[in-house]
JSON list of C-alpha atoms in Angstrom, two decimals:
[
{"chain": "M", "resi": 1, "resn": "UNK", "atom": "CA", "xyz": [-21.72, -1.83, 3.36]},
{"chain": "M", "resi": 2, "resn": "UNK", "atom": "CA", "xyz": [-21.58, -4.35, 5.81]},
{"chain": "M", "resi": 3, "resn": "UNK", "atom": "CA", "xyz": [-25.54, -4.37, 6.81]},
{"chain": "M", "resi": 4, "resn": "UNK", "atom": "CA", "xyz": [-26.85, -3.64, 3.36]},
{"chain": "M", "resi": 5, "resn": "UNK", "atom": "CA", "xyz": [-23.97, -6.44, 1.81]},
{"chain": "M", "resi": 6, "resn": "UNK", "atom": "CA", "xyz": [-26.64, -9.32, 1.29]},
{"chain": "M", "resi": 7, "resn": "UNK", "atom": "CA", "xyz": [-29.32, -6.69, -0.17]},
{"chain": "M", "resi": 8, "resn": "UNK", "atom": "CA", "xyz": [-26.75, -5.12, -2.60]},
{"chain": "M", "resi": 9, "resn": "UNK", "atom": "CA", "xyz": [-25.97, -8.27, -3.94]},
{"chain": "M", "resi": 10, "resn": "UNK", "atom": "CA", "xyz": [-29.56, -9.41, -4.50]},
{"chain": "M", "resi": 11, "resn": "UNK", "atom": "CA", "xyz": [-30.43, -6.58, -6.40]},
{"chain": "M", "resi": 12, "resn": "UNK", "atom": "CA", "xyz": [-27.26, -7.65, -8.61]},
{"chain": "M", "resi": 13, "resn": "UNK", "atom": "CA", "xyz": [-28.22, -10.48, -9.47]},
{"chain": "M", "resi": 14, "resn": "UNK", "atom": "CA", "xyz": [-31.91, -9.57, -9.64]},
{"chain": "M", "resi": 15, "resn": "UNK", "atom": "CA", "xyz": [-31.44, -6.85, -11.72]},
{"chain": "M", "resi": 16, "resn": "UNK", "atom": "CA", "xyz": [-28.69, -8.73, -14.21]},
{"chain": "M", "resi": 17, "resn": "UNK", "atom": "CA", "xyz": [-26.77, -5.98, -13.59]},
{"chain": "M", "resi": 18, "resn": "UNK", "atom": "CA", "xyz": [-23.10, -5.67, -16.00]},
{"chain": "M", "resi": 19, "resn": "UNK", "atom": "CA", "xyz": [-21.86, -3.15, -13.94]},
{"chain": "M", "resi": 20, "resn": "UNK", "atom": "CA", "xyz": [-22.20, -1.61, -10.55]},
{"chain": "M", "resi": 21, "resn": "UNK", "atom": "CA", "xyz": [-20.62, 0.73, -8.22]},
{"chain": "M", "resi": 22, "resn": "UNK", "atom": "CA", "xyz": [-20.38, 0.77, -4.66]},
{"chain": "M", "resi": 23, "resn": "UNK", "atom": "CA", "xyz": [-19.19, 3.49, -2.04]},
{"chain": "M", "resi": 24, "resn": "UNK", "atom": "CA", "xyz": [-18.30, 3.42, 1.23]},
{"chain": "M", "resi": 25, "resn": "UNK", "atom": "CA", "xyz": [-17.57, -0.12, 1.48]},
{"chain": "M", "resi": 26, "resn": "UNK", "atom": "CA", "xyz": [-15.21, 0.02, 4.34]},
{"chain": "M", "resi": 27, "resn": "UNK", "atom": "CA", "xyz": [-12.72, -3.32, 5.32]},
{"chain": "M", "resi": 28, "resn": "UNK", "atom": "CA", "xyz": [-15.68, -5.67, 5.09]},
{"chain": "M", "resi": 29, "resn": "UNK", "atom": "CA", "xyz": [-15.55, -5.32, 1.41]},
{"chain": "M", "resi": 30, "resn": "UNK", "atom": "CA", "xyz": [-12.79, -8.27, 2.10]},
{"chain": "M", "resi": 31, "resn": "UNK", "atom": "CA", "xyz": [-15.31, -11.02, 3.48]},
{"chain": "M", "resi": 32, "resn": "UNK", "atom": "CA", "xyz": [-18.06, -9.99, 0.42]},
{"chain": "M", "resi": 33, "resn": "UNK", "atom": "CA", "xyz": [-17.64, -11.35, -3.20]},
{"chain": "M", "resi": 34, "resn": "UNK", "atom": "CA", "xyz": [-20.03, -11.22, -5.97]},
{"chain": "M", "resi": 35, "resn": "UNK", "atom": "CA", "xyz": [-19.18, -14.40, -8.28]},
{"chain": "M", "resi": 36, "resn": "UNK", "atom": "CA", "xyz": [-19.06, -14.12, -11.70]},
{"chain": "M", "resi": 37, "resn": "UNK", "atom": "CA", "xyz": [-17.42, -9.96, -11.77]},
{"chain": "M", "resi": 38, "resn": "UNK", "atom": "CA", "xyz": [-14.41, -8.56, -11.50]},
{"chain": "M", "resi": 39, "resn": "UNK", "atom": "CA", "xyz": [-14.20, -6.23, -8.53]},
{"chain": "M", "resi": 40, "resn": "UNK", "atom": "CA", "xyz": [-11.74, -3.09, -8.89]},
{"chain": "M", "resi": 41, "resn": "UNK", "atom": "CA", "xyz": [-11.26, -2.00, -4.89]},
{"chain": "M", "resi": 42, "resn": "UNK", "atom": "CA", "xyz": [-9.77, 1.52, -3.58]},
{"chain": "M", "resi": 43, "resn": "UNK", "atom": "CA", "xyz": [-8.96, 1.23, 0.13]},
{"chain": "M", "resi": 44, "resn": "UNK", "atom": "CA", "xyz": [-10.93, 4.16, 1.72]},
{"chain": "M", "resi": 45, "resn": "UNK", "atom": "CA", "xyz": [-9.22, 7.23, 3.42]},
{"chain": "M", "resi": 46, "resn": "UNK", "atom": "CA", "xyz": [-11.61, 6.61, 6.63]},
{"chain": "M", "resi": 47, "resn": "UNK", "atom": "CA", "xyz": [-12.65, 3.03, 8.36]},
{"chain": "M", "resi": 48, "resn": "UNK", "atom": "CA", "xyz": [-15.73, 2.77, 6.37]},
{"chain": "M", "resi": 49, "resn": "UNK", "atom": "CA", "xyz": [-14.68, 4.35, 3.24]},
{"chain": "M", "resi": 50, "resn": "UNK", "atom": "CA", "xyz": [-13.88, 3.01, -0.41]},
{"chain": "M", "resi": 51, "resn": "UNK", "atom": "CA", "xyz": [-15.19, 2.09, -3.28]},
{"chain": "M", "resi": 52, "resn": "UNK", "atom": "CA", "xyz": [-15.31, -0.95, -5.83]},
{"chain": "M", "resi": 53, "resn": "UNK", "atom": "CA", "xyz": [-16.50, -1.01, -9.38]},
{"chain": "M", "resi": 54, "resn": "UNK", "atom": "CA", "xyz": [-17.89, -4.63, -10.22]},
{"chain": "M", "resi": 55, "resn": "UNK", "atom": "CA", "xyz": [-18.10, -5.50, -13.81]},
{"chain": "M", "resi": 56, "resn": "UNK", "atom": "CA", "xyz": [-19.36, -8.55, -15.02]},
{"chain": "M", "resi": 57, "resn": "UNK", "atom": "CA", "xyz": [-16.54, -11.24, -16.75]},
{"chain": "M", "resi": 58, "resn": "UNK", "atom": "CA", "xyz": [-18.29, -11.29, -19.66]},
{"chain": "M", "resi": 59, "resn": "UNK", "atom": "CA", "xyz": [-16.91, -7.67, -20.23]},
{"chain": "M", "resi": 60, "resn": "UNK", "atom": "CA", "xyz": [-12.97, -6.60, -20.59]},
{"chain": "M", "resi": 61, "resn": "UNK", "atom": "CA", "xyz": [-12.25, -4.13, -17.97]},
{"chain": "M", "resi": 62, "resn": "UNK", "atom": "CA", "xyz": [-8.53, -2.60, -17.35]},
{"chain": "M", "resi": 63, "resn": "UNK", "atom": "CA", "xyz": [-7.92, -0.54, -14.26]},
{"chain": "M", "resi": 64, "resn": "UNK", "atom": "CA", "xyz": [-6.46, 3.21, -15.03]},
{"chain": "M", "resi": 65, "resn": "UNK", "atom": "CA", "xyz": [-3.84, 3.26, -12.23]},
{"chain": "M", "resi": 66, "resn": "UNK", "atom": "CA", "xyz": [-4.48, 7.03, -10.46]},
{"chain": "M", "resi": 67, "resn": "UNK", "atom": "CA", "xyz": [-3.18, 8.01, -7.19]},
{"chain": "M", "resi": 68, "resn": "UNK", "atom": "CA", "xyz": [-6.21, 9.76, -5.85]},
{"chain": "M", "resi": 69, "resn": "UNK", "atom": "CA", "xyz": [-7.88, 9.23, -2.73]},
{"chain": "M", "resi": 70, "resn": "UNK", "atom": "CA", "xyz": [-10.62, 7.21, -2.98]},
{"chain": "M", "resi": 71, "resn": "UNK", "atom": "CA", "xyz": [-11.15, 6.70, -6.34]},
{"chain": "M", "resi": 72, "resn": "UNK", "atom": "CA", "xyz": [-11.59, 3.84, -9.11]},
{"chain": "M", "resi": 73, "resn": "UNK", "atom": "CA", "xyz": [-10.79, 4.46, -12.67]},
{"chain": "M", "resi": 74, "resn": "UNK", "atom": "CA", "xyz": [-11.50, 1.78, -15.18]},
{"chain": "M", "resi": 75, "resn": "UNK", "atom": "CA", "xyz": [-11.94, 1.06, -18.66]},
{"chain": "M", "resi": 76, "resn": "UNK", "atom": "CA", "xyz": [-14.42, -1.39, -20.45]},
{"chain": "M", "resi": 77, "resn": "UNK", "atom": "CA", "xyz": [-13.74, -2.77, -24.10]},
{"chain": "M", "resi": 78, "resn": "UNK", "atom": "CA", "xyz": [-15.41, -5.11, -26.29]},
{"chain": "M", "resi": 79, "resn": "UNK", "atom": "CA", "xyz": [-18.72, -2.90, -26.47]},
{"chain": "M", "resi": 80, "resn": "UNK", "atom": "CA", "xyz": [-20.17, -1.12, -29.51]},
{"chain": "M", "resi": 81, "resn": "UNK", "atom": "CA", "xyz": [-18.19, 2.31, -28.12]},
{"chain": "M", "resi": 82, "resn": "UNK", "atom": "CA", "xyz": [-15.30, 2.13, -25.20]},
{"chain": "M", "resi": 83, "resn": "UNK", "atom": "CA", "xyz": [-16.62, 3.35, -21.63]},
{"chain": "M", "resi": 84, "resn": "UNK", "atom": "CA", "xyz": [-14.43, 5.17, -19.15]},
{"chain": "M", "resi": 85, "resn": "UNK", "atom": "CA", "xyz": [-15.69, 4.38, -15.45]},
{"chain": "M", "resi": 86, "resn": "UNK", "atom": "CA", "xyz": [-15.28, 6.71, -12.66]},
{"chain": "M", "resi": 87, "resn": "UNK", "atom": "CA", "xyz": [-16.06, 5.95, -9.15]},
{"chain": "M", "resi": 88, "resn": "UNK", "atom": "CA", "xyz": [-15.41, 7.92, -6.57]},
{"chain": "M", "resi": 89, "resn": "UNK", "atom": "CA", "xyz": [-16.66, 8.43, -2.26]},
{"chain": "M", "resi": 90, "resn": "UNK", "atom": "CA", "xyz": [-15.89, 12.17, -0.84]},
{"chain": "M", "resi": 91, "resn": "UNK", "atom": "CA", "xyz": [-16.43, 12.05, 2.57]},
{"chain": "M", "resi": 92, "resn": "UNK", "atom": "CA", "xyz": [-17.13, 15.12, 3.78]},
{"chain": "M", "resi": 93, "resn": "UNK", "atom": "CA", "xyz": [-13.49, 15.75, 5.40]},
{"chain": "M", "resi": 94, "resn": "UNK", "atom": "CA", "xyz": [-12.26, 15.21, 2.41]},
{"chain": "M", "resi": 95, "resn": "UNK", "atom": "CA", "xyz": [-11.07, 18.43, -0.26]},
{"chain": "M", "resi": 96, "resn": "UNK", "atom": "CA", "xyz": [-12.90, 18.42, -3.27]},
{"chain": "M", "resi": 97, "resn": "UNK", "atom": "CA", "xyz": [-10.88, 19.04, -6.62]},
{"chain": "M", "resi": 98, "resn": "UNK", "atom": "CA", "xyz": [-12.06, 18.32, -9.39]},
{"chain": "M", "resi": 99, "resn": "UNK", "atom": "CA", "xyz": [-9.49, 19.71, -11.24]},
{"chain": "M", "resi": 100, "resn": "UNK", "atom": "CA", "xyz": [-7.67, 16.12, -10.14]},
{"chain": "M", "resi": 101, "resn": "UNK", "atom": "CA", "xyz": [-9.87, 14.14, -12.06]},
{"chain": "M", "resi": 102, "resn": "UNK", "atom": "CA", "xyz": [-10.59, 16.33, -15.17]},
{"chain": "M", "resi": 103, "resn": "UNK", "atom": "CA", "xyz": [-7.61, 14.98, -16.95]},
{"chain": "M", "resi": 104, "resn": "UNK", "atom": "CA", "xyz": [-9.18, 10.99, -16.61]},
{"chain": "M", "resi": 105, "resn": "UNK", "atom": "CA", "xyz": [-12.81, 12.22, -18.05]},
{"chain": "M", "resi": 106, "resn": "UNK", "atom": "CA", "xyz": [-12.94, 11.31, -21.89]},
{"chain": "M", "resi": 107, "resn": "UNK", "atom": "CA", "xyz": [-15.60, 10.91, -24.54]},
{"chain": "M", "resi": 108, "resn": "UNK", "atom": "CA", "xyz": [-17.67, 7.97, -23.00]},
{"chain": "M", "resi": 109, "resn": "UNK", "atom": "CA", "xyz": [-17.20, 8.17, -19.40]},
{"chain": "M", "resi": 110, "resn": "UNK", "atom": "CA", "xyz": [-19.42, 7.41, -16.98]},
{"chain": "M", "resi": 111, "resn": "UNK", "atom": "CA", "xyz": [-18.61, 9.44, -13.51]},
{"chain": "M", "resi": 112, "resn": "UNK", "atom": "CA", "xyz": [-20.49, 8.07, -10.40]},
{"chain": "M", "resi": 113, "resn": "UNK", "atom": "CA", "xyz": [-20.52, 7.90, -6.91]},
{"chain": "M", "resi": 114, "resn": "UNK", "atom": "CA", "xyz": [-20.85, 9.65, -3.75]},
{"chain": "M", "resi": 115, "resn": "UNK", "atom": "CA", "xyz": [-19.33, 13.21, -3.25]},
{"chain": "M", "resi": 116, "resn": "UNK", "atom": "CA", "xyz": [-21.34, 14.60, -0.18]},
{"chain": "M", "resi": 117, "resn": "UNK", "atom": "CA", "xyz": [-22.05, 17.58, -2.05]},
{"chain": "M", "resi": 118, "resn": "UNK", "atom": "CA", "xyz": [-23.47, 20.44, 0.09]},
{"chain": "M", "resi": 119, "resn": "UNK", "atom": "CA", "xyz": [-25.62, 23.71, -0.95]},
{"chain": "M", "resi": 120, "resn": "UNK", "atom": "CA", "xyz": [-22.37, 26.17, -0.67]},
{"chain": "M", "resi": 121, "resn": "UNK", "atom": "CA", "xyz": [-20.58, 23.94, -3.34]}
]
């Protein structure tokens, strides 16, 4: 995150993105801010882990408290349907179980992120 901070951003704000979400974000997520959203932050299991959903403040989003390693859960209102949000960053040391998140997937979620997903799996 830390090198690619200033490009991420630009392509925010080119883009007009309403939502984004970023993985592996590591501590330096602290010194970046994107004015104008709402930033949801998981501390990462490693140095360079985590992940943040940003949604824009034009948008109502509520944070769906979970106690699973790196992972953000939230919940946008005020749109023409409700979305879910799921972001999540497996490192590779990290189990996989999906089985943890199954009960937090509803009609109208969006799951993202980056789960290091190899052939065998």
């Amino acid at each position: 995150w830390g090198t690619r901070a200033v490009e991420a951003i630009d392509l925010v704000y080119k883009g007009q993105a309403s939502i984004c979400i970023f993985t592996e974000v590591g501590e330096l997520w602290n010194a970046c801010r994107l004015p104008h959203f709402n930033t949801f932050y998981q501390n990462g299991t490693k140095k360079n882990g985590g992940v943040c959903i940003a949604v824009g403040k034009h948008l109502k989003a509520t944070r769906i408290e979970v106690n699973i390693p790196n992972t953000v859960i939230i919940d946008i209102t005020g749109l023409s349907e409700p979305v879910r949000i799921i972001g999540i960053y497996w490192p590779t040391s990290q189990l996989r179980d999906l089985k943890e998140i199954q009960p937090f997937v509803i009609e109208g979620t969006i799951l993202s992120g980056d789960f290091n997903a190899t052939v065998k799996e």
